[in-house]
Amino acid sequence: MTTPAPAPVPAQSAPAEKWNVLSIVAFVLSLVGFNVIAIVLGFIGLNQVKKTGERGRGLALAAIIIGFVSLVFIIIWVIAGIALVAANPELTTY
């Protein structure tokens, strides 16, 4: 009499790594245009990722970079607009 082979043990799936929510929110806000909020949340999310080991470091860095770059573009755009108005006094109709 032969003993039946033991049933194979199902492989346990690895636990899903947690994503840092602030990093995701910061990235989305940087794409939408809320640059200052995205920069602040990006730095907070980056700090949390370093402490907890969660995923989302790249999203936090992207939010910070996109936020700063878009702020620089806005500042350049405003300065160019002011310079254009100052250079052409005929454009102002008071």
PDB file of N, CA and C in Angstrom:
ATOM      1  N   MET A   1       0.839  -1.151   0.000  1.00  0.00           N
ATOM      2  CA  MET A   1       0.000   0.000   0.000  1.00  0.00           C
ATOM      3  C   MET A   1       0.897   1.231   0.000  1.00  0.00           C
ATOM      4  N   THR A   2       0.610   2.125  -0.932  1.00  0.00           N
ATOM      5  CA  THR A   2       1.418   3.331  -1.046  1.00  0.00           C
ATOM      6  C   THR A   2       0.671   4.503  -0.438  1.00  0.00           C
ATOM      7  N   THR A   3       1.418   5.354   0.140  1.00  0.00           N
ATOM      8  CA  THR A   3       0.787   6.538   0.721  1.00  0.00           C
ATOM      9  C   THR A   3       0.662   7.607  -0.353  1.00  0.00           C
ATOM     10  N   PRO A   4      -0.443   8.327  -0.354  1.00  0.00           N
ATOM     11  CA  PRO A   4      -0.609   9.374  -1.382  1.00  0.00           C
ATOM     12  C   PRO A   4       0.377  10.518  -1.143  1.00  0.00           C
ATOM     13  N   ALA A   5       0.755  11.142  -2.231  1.00  0.00           N
ATOM     14  CA  ALA A   5       1.694  12.269  -2.156  1.00  0.00           C
ATOM     15  C   ALA A   5       0.997  13.445  -1.474  1.00  0.00           C
ATOM     16  N   PRO A   6       1.734  14.179  -0.672  1.00  0.00           N
ATOM     17  CA  PRO A   6       1.091  15.324  -0.022  1.00  0.00           C
ATOM     18  C   PRO A   6       0.679  16.382  -1.041  1.00  0.00           C
ATOM     19  N   ALA A   7      -0.375  17.049  -0.726  1.00  0.00           N
ATOM     20  CA  ALA A   7      -0.877  18.103  -1.616  1.00  0.00           C
ATOM     21  C   ALA A   7       0.117  19.256  -1.642  1.00  0.00           C
ATOM     22  N   PRO A   8       0.337  19.855  -2.815  1.00  0.00           N
ATOM     23  CA  PRO A   8       1.290  20.975  -2.878  1.00  0.00           C
ATOM     24  C   PRO A   8       0.764  22.174  -2.099  1.00  0.00           C
ATOM     25  N   VAL A   9       1.677  22.842  -1.429  1.00  0.00           N
ATOM     26  CA  VAL A   9       1.319  24.027  -0.651  1.00  0.00           C
ATOM     27  C   VAL A   9       1.224  25.214  -1.606  1.00  0.00           C
ATOM     28  N   PRO A  10       0.088  25.920  -1.592  1.00  0.00           N
ATOM     29  CA  PRO A  10      -0.017  27.077  -2.494  1.00  0.00           C
ATOM     30  C   PRO A  10       1.019  28.141  -2.115  1.00  0.00           C
ATOM     31  N   ALA A  11       1.589  28.742  -3.133  1.00  0.00           N
ATOM     32  CA  ALA A  11       2.607  29.773  -2.899  1.00  0.00           C
ATOM     33  C   ALA A  11       1.949  31.007  -2.307  1.00  0.00           C
ATOM     34  N   GLN A  12       2.581  31.535  -1.287  1.00  0.00           N
ATOM     35  CA  GLN A  12       2.046  32.744  -0.680  1.00  0.00           C
ATOM     36  C   GLN A  12       2.490  33.933  -1.510  1.00  0.00           C
ATOM     37  N   SER A  13       1.541  34.809  -1.776  1.00  0.00           N
ATOM     38  CA  SER A  13       1.893  36.001  -2.533  1.00  0.00           C
ATOM     39  C   SER A  13       2.569  37.001  -1.613  1.00  0.00           C
ATOM     40  N   ALA A  14       3.502  37.718  -2.180  1.00  0.00           N
ATOM     41  CA  ALA A  14       4.210  38.725  -1.396  1.00  0.00           C
ATOM     42  C   ALA A  14       3.242  39.849  -1.043  1.00  0.00           C
ATOM     43  N   PRO A  15       3.344  40.375   0.151  1.00  0.00           N
ATOM     44  CA  PRO A  15       2.443  41.482   0.504  1.00  0.00           C
ATOM     45  C   PRO A  15       2.725  42.690  -0.387  1.00  0.00           C
ATOM     46  N   ALA A  16       1.660  43.324  -0.805  1.00  0.00           N
ATOM     47  CA  ALA A  16       1.805  44.490  -1.682  1.00  0.00           C
ATOM     48  C   ALA A  16       2.458  45.631  -0.911  1.00  0.00           C
ATOM     49  N   GLU A  17       3.432  46.252  -1.546  1.00  0.00           N
ATOM     50  CA  GLU A  17       4.095  47.377  -0.901  1.00  0.00           C
ATOM     51  C   GLU A  17       3.162  48.578  -0.888  1.00  0.00           C
ATOM     52  N   LYS A  18       3.197  49.300   0.202  1.00  0.00           N
ATOM     53  CA  LYS A  18       2.325  50.467   0.334  1.00  0.00           C
ATOM     54  C   LYS A  18       2.917  51.652  -0.416  1.00  0.00           C
ATOM     55  N   TRP A  19       2.058  52.426  -1.019  1.00  0.00           N
ATOM     56  CA  TRP A  19       2.453  53.662  -1.683  1.00  0.00           C
ATOM     57  C   TRP A  19       2.198  54.815  -0.733  1.00  0.00           C
ATOM     58  N   ASN A  20       3.054  55.792  -0.779  1.00  0.00           N
ATOM     59  CA  ASN A  20       2.871  56.980   0.040  1.00  0.00           C
ATOM     60  C   ASN A  20       1.818  57.862  -0.617  1.00  0.00           C
ATOM     61  N   VAL A  21       0.753  58.112   0.105  1.00  0.00           N
ATOM     62  CA  VAL A  21      -0.387  58.845  -0.448  1.00  0.00           C
ATOM     63  C   VAL A  21      -0.017  60.303  -0.738  1.00  0.00           C
ATOM     64  N   LEU A  22       0.768  60.925   0.139  1.00  0.00           N
ATOM     65  CA  LEU A  22       1.141  62.324  -0.091  1.00  0.00           C
ATOM     66  C   LEU A  22       1.974  62.486  -1.356  1.00  0.00           C
ATOM     67  N   SER A  23       2.795  61.503  -1.670  1.00  0.00           N
ATOM     68  CA  SER A  23       3.582  61.573  -2.899  1.00  0.00           C
ATOM     69  C   SER A  23       2.681  61.537  -4.123  1.00  0.00           C
ATOM     70  N   ILE A  24       1.673  60.690  -4.072  1.00  0.00           N
ATOM     71  CA  ILE A  24       0.738  60.597  -5.200  1.00  0.00           C
ATOM     72  C   ILE A  24      -0.053  61.887  -5.341  1.00  0.00           C
ATOM     73  N   VAL A  25      -0.562  62.402  -4.229  1.00  0.00           N
ATOM     74  CA  VAL A  25      -1.342  63.644  -4.257  1.00  0.00           C
ATOM     75  C   VAL A  25      -0.475  64.806  -4.745  1.00  0.00           C
ATOM     76  N   ALA A  26       0.761  64.866  -4.279  1.00  0.00           N
ATOM     77  CA  ALA A  26       1.662  65.942  -4.701  1.00  0.00           C
ATOM     78  C   ALA A  26       1.919  65.872  -6.199  1.00  0.00           C
ATOM     79  N   PHE A  27       2.115  64.669  -6.724  1.00  0.00           N
ATOM     80  CA  PHE A  27       2.361  64.521  -8.156  1.00  0.00           C
ATOM     81  C   PHE A  27       1.156  64.969  -8.969  1.00  0.00           C
ATOM     82  N   VAL A  28      -0.024  64.555  -8.561  1.00  0.00           N
ATOM     83  CA  VAL A  28      -1.241  64.942  -9.288  1.00  0.00           C
ATOM     84  C   VAL A  28      -1.440  66.459  -9.222  1.00  0.00           C
ATOM     85  N   LEU A  29      -1.235  67.046  -8.051  1.00  0.00           N
ATOM     86  CA  LEU A  29      -1.407  68.493  -7.916  1.00  0.00           C
ATOM     87  C   LEU A  29      -0.382  69.264  -8.737  1.00  0.00           C
ATOM     88  N   SER A  30       0.822  68.718  -8.884  1.00  0.00           N
ATOM     89  CA  SER A  30       1.822  69.407  -9.705  1.00  0.00           C
ATOM     90  C   SER A  30       1.414  69.393 -11.174  1.00  0.00           C
ATOM     91  N   LEU A  31       0.743  68.336 -11.602  1.00  0.00           N
ATOM     92  CA  LEU A  31       0.281  68.276 -12.992  1.00  0.00           C
ATOM     93  C   LEU A  31      -0.928  69.168 -13.227  1.00  0.00           C
ATOM     94  N   VAL A  32      -1.757  69.326 -12.203  1.00  0.00           N
ATOM     95  CA  VAL A  32      -2.963  70.145 -12.329  1.00  0.00           C
ATOM     96  C   VAL A  32      -2.626  71.630 -12.290  1.00  0.00           C
ATOM     97  N   GLY A  33      -1.575  71.996 -11.550  1.00  0.00           N
ATOM     98  CA  GLY A  33      -1.180  73.390 -11.534  1.00  0.00           C
ATOM     99  C   GLY A  33      -1.095  74.026 -10.160  1.00  0.00           C
ATOM    100  N   PHE A  34      -1.332  73.261  -9.116  1.00  0.00           N
ATOM    101  CA  PHE A  34      -1.202  73.778  -7.762  1.00  0.00           C
ATOM    102  C   PHE A  34       0.236  73.578  -7.308  1.00  0.00           C
ATOM    103  N   ASN A  35       1.115  74.430  -7.815  1.00  0.00           N
ATOM    104  CA  ASN A  35       2.554  74.199  -7.699  1.00  0.00           C
ATOM    105  C   ASN A  35       3.076  74.312  -6.283  1.00  0.00           C
ATOM    106  N   VAL A  36       2.701  75.355  -5.565  1.00  0.00           N
ATOM    107  CA  VAL A  36       3.235  75.568  -4.220  1.00  0.00           C
ATOM    108  C   VAL A  36       2.783  74.438  -3.293  1.00  0.00           C
ATOM    109  N   ILE A  37       1.517  74.061  -3.387  1.00  0.00           N
ATOM    110  CA  ILE A  37       1.004  72.965  -2.564  1.00  0.00           C
ATOM    111  C   ILE A  37       1.702  71.663  -2.930  1.00  0.00           C
ATOM    112  N   ALA A  38       1.920  71.448  -4.228  1.00  0.00           N
ATOM    113  CA  ALA A  38       2.589  70.231  -4.671  1.00  0.00           C
ATOM    114  C   ALA A  38       4.024  70.160  -4.168  1.00  0.00           C
ATOM    115  N   ILE A  39       4.711  71.284  -4.143  1.00  0.00           N
ATOM    116  CA  ILE A  39       6.095  71.304  -3.651  1.00  0.00           C
ATOM    117  C   ILE A  39       6.126  70.965  -2.165  1.00  0.00           C
ATOM    118  N   VAL A  40       5.239  71.569  -1.395  1.00  0.00           N
ATOM    119  CA  VAL A  40       5.202  71.315   0.048  1.00  0.00           C
ATOM    120  C   VAL A  40       4.854  69.857   0.324  1.00  0.00           C
ATOM    121  N   LEU A  41       3.810  69.354  -0.323  1.00  0.00           N
ATOM    122  CA  LEU A  41       3.426  67.960  -0.115  1.00  0.00           C
ATOM    123  C   LEU A  41       4.490  67.004  -0.632  1.00  0.00           C
ATOM    124  N   GLY A  42       5.188  67.385  -1.692  1.00  0.00           N
ATOM    125  CA  GLY A  42       6.272  66.555  -2.212  1.00  0.00           C
ATOM    126  C   GLY A  42       7.393  66.403  -1.207  1.00  0.00           C
ATOM    127  N   PHE A  43       7.775  67.495  -0.552  1.00  0.00           N
ATOM    128  CA  PHE A  43       8.823  67.411   0.464  1.00  0.00           C
ATOM    129  C   PHE A  43       8.364  66.588   1.678  1.00  0.00           C
ATOM    130  N   ILE A  44       7.106  66.770   2.077  1.00  0.00           N
ATOM    131  CA  ILE A  44       6.586  65.988   3.204  1.00  0.00           C
ATOM    132  C   ILE A  44       6.534  64.508   2.832  1.00  0.00           C
ATOM    133  N   GLY A  45       6.046  64.211   1.630  1.00  0.00           N
ATOM    134  CA  GLY A  45       5.980  62.829   1.171  1.00  0.00           C
ATOM    135  C   GLY A  45       7.352  62.201   1.052  1.00  0.00           C
ATOM    136  N   LEU A  46       8.335  62.957   0.571  1.00  0.00           N
ATOM    137  CA  LEU A  46       9.700  62.452   0.455  1.00  0.00           C
ATOM    138  C   LEU A  46      10.267  62.120   1.829  1.00  0.00           C
ATOM    139  N   ASN A  47       9.990  62.966   2.807  1.00  0.00           N
ATOM    140  CA  ASN A  47      10.441  62.709   4.169  1.00  0.00           C
ATOM    141  C   ASN A  47       9.777  61.449   4.735  1.00  0.00           C
ATOM    142  N   GLN A  48       8.496  61.277   4.479  1.00  0.00           N
ATOM    143  CA  GLN A  48       7.791  60.088   4.965  1.00  0.00           C
ATOM    144  C   GLN A  48       8.316  58.822   4.302  1.00  0.00           C
ATOM    145  N   VAL A  49       8.612  58.897   3.015  1.00  0.00           N
ATOM    146  CA  VAL A  49       9.128  57.736   2.294  1.00  0.00           C
ATOM    147  C   VAL A  49      10.472  57.305   2.876  1.00  0.00           C
ATOM    148  N   LYS A  50      11.307  58.285   3.214  1.00  0.00           N
ATOM    149  CA  LYS A  50      12.604  57.960   3.808  1.00  0.00           C
ATOM    150  C   LYS A  50      12.438  57.275   5.162  1.00  0.00           C
ATOM    151  N   LYS A  51      11.450  57.710   5.952  1.00  0.00           N
ATOM    152  CA  LYS A  51      11.255  57.151   7.293  1.00  0.00           C
ATOM    153  C   LYS A  51      10.581  55.787   7.265  1.00  0.00           C
ATOM    154  N   THR A  52       9.554  55.632   6.432  1.00  0.00           N
ATOM    155  CA  THR A  52       8.740  54.419   6.465  1.00  0.00           C
ATOM    156  C   THR A  52       9.169  53.366   5.455  1.00  0.00           C
ATOM    157  N   GLY A  53       9.883  53.763   4.411  1.00  0.00           N
ATOM    158  CA  GLY A  53      10.280  52.809   3.382  1.00  0.00           C
ATOM    159  C   GLY A  53       9.179  52.508   2.383  1.00  0.00           C
ATOM    160  N   GLU A  54       8.144  53.312   2.370  1.00  0.00           N
ATOM    161  CA  GLU A  54       7.058  53.117   1.408  1.00  0.00           C
ATOM    162  C   GLU A  54       7.544  53.450   0.004  1.00  0.00           C
ATOM    163  N   ARG A  55       6.743  53.075  -0.963  1.00  0.00           N
ATOM    164  CA  ARG A  55       7.030  53.437  -2.347  1.00  0.00           C
ATOM    165  C   ARG A  55       6.522  54.846  -2.594  1.00  0.00           C
ATOM    166  N   GLY A  56       7.071  55.527  -3.601  1.00  0.00           N
ATOM    167  CA  GLY A  56       6.595  56.850  -3.956  1.00  0.00           C
ATOM    168  C   GLY A  56       7.673  57.906  -3.952  1.00  0.00           C
ATOM    169  N   ARG A  57       8.930  57.496  -3.801  1.00  0.00           N
ATOM    170  CA  ARG A  57      10.022  58.469  -3.792  1.00  0.00           C
ATOM    171  C   ARG A  57      10.098  59.200  -5.133  1.00  0.00           C
ATOM    172  N   GLY A  58       9.959  58.467  -6.216  1.00  0.00           N
ATOM    173  CA  GLY A  58      10.020  59.071  -7.540  1.00  0.00           C
ATOM    174  C   GLY A  58       8.885  60.049  -7.788  1.00  0.00           C
ATOM    175  N   LEU A  59       7.702  59.711  -7.303  1.00  0.00           N
ATOM    176  CA  LEU A  59       6.564  60.622  -7.468  1.00  0.00           C
ATOM    177  C   LEU A  59       6.769  61.900  -6.677  1.00  0.00           C
ATOM    178  N   ALA A  60       7.317  61.766  -5.474  1.00  0.00           N
ATOM    179  CA  ALA A  60       7.566  62.957  -4.657  1.00  0.00           C
ATOM    180  C   ALA A  60       8.615  63.842  -5.321  1.00  0.00           C
ATOM    181  N   LEU A  61       9.689  63.232  -5.824  1.00  0.00           N
ATOM    182  CA  LEU A  61      10.721  64.017  -6.517  1.00  0.00           C
ATOM    183  C   LEU A  61      10.165  64.669  -7.780  1.00  0.00           C
ATOM    184  N   ALA A  62       9.354  63.932  -8.524  1.00  0.00           N
ATOM    185  CA  ALA A  62       8.754  64.498  -9.734  1.00  0.00           C
ATOM    186  C   ALA A  62       7.845  65.670  -9.399  1.00  0.00           C
ATOM    187  N   ALA A  63       7.077  65.555  -8.324  1.00  0.00           N
ATOM    188  CA  ALA A  63       6.192  66.654  -7.909  1.00  0.00           C
ATOM    189  C   ALA A  63       6.999  67.890  -7.550  1.00  0.00           C
ATOM    190  N   ILE A  64       8.107  67.697  -6.848  1.00  0.00           N
ATOM    191  CA  ILE A  64       8.955  68.828  -6.461  1.00  0.00           C
ATOM    192  C   ILE A  64       9.567  69.478  -7.690  1.00  0.00           C
ATOM    193  N   ILE A  65      10.091  68.671  -8.596  1.00  0.00           N
ATOM    194  CA  ILE A  65      10.754  69.210  -9.796  1.00  0.00           C
ATOM    195  C   ILE A  65       9.740  69.906 -10.695  1.00  0.00           C
ATOM    196  N   ILE A  66       8.606  69.261 -10.951  1.00  0.00           N
ATOM    197  CA  ILE A  66       7.582  69.872 -11.809  1.00  0.00           C
ATOM    198  C   ILE A  66       7.063  71.160 -11.184  1.00  0.00           C
ATOM    199  N   GLY A  67       6.873  71.154  -9.870  1.00  0.00           N
ATOM    200  CA  GLY A  67       6.387  72.353  -9.190  1.00  0.00           C
ATOM    201  C   GLY A  67       7.349  73.511  -9.317  1.00  0.00           C
ATOM    202  N   PHE A  68       8.649  73.259  -9.074  1.00  0.00           N
ATOM    203  CA  PHE A  68       9.631  74.339  -9.179  1.00  0.00           C
ATOM    204  C   PHE A  68       9.791  74.828 -10.619  1.00  0.00           C
ATOM    205  N   VAL A  69       9.843  73.911 -11.570  1.00  0.00           N
ATOM    206  CA  VAL A  69      10.012  74.311 -12.970  1.00  0.00           C
ATOM    207  C   VAL A  69       8.816  75.133 -13.443  1.00  0.00           C
ATOM    208  N   SER A  70       7.620  74.718 -13.084  1.00  0.00           N
ATOM    209  CA  SER A  70       6.450  75.486 -13.523  1.00  0.00           C
ATOM    210  C   SER A  70       6.375  76.837 -12.821  1.00  0.00           C
ATOM    211  N   LEU A  71       6.824  76.911 -11.560  1.00  0.00           N
ATOM    212  CA  LEU A  71       6.883  78.213 -10.892  1.00  0.00           C
ATOM    213  C   LEU A  71       7.866  79.150 -11.588  1.00  0.00           C
ATOM    214  N   VAL A  72       9.005  78.613 -12.001  1.00  0.00           N
ATOM    215  CA  VAL A  72       9.989  79.429 -12.719  1.00  0.00           C
ATOM    216  C   VAL A  72       9.395  79.934 -14.026  1.00  0.00           C
ATOM    217  N   PHE A  73       8.682  79.066 -14.743  1.00  0.00           N
ATOM    218  CA  PHE A  73       8.054  79.501 -15.997  1.00  0.00           C
ATOM    219  C   PHE A  73       7.006  80.581 -15.753  1.00  0.00           C
ATOM    220  N   ILE A  74       6.238  80.461 -14.690  1.00  0.00           N
ATOM    221  CA  ILE A  74       5.227  81.477 -14.371  1.00  0.00           C
ATOM    222  C   ILE A  74       5.895  82.807 -14.040  1.00  0.00           C
ATOM    223  N   ILE A  75       6.978  82.755 -13.270  1.00  0.00           N
ATOM    224  CA  ILE A  75       7.693  83.986 -12.917  1.00  0.00           C
ATOM    225  C   ILE A  75       8.271  84.645 -14.171  1.00  0.00           C
ATOM    226  N   ILE A  76       8.863  83.851 -15.054  1.00  0.00           N
ATOM    227  CA  ILE A  76       9.402  84.398 -16.310  1.00  0.00           C
ATOM    228  C   ILE A  76       8.281  85.004 -17.146  1.00  0.00           C
ATOM    229  N   TRP A  77       7.136  84.331 -17.209  1.00  0.00           N
ATOM    230  CA  TRP A  77       5.991  84.819 -17.982  1.00  0.00           C
ATOM    231  C   TRP A  77       5.491  86.167 -17.431  1.00  0.00           C
ATOM    232  N   VAL A  78       5.417  86.282 -16.111  1.00  0.00           N
ATOM    233  CA  VAL A  78       4.956  87.530 -15.495  1.00  0.00           C
ATOM    234  C   VAL A  78       5.964  88.647 -15.748  1.00  0.00           C
ATOM    235  N   ILE A  79       7.251  88.360 -15.587  1.00  0.00           N
ATOM    236  CA  ILE A  79       8.279  89.383 -15.828  1.00  0.00           C
ATOM    237  C   ILE A  79       8.254  89.831 -17.290  1.00  0.00           C
ATOM    238  N   ALA A  80       8.095  88.886 -18.209  1.00  0.00           N
ATOM    239  CA  ALA A  80       8.028  89.242 -19.629  1.00  0.00           C
ATOM    240  C   ALA A  80       6.789  90.095 -19.921  1.00  0.00           C
ATOM    241  N   GLY A  81       5.685  89.781 -19.292  1.00  0.00           N
ATOM    242  CA  GLY A  81       4.475  90.580 -19.491  1.00  0.00           C
ATOM    243  C   GLY A  81       4.619  91.984 -18.949  1.00  0.00           C
ATOM    244  N   ILE A  82       5.224  92.105 -17.780  1.00  0.00           N
ATOM    245  CA  ILE A  82       5.447  93.429 -17.207  1.00  0.00           C
ATOM    246  C   ILE A  82       6.419  94.226 -18.071  1.00  0.00           C
ATOM    247  N   ALA A  83       7.463  93.569 -18.558  1.00  0.00           N
ATOM    248  CA  ALA A  83       8.430  94.252 -19.419  1.00  0.00           C
ATOM    249  C   ALA A  83       7.789  94.688 -20.730  1.00  0.00           C
ATOM    250  N   LEU A  84       6.903  93.878 -21.265  1.00  0.00           N
ATOM    251  CA  LEU A  84       6.224  94.236 -22.513  1.00  0.00           C
ATOM    252  C   LEU A  84       5.341  95.459 -22.312  1.00  0.00           C
ATOM    253  N   VAL A  85       4.615  95.505 -21.219  1.00  0.00           N
ATOM    254  CA  VAL A  85       3.753  96.659 -20.940  1.00  0.00           C
ATOM    255  C   VAL A  85       4.597  97.895 -20.662  1.00  0.00           C
ATOM    256  N   ALA A  86       5.696  97.734 -19.945  1.00  0.00           N
ATOM    257  CA  ALA A  86       6.548  98.881 -19.628  1.00  0.00           C
ATOM    258  C   ALA A  86       7.253  99.411 -20.865  1.00  0.00           C
ATOM    259  N   ALA A  87       7.575  98.546 -21.803  1.00  0.00           N
ATOM    260  CA  ALA A  87       8.280  98.973 -23.010  1.00  0.00           C
ATOM    261  C   ALA A  87       7.349  99.640 -24.019  1.00  0.00           C
ATOM    262  N   ASN A  88       6.076  99.360 -23.961  1.00  0.00           N
ATOM    263  CA  ASN A  88       5.104  99.923 -24.900  1.00  0.00           C
ATOM    264  C   ASN A  88       4.028 100.686 -24.141  1.00  0.00           C
ATOM    265  N   PRO A  89       4.244 101.958 -23.878  1.00  0.00           N
ATOM    266  CA  PRO A  89       3.245 102.709 -23.117  1.00  0.00           C
ATOM    267  C   PRO A  89       1.923 102.864 -23.878  1.00  0.00           C
ATOM    268  N   GLU A  90       1.936 102.618 -25.172  1.00  0.00           N
ATOM    269  CA  GLU A  90       0.689 102.737 -25.929  1.00  0.00           C
ATOM    270  C   GLU A  90      -0.270 101.601 -25.639  1.00  0.00           C
ATOM    271  N   LEU A  91       0.220 100.509 -25.075  1.00  0.00           N
ATOM    272  CA  LEU A  91      -0.649  99.368 -24.780  1.00  0.00           C
ATOM    273  C   LEU A  91      -1.565  99.641 -23.596  1.00  0.00           C
ATOM    274  N   THR A  92      -1.153 100.510 -22.704  1.00  0.00           N
ATOM    275  CA  THR A  92      -1.990 100.805 -21.543  1.00  0.00           C
ATOM    276  C   THR A  92      -3.009 101.877 -21.906  1.00  0.00           C
ATOM    277  N   THR A  93      -4.259 101.565 -21.726  1.00  0.00           N
ATOM    278  CA  THR A  93      -5.327 102.524 -22.020  1.00  0.00           C
ATOM    279  C   THR A  93      -6.085 102.782 -20.739  1.00  0.00           C
ATOM    280  N   TYR A  94      -5.705 103.832 -20.053  1.00  0.00           N
ATOM    281  CA  TYR A  94      -6.362 104.183 -18.797  1.00  0.00           C
ATOM    282  C   TYR A  94      -7.420 105.208 -19.025  1.00  0.00           C
TER     283      TYR A  94
END
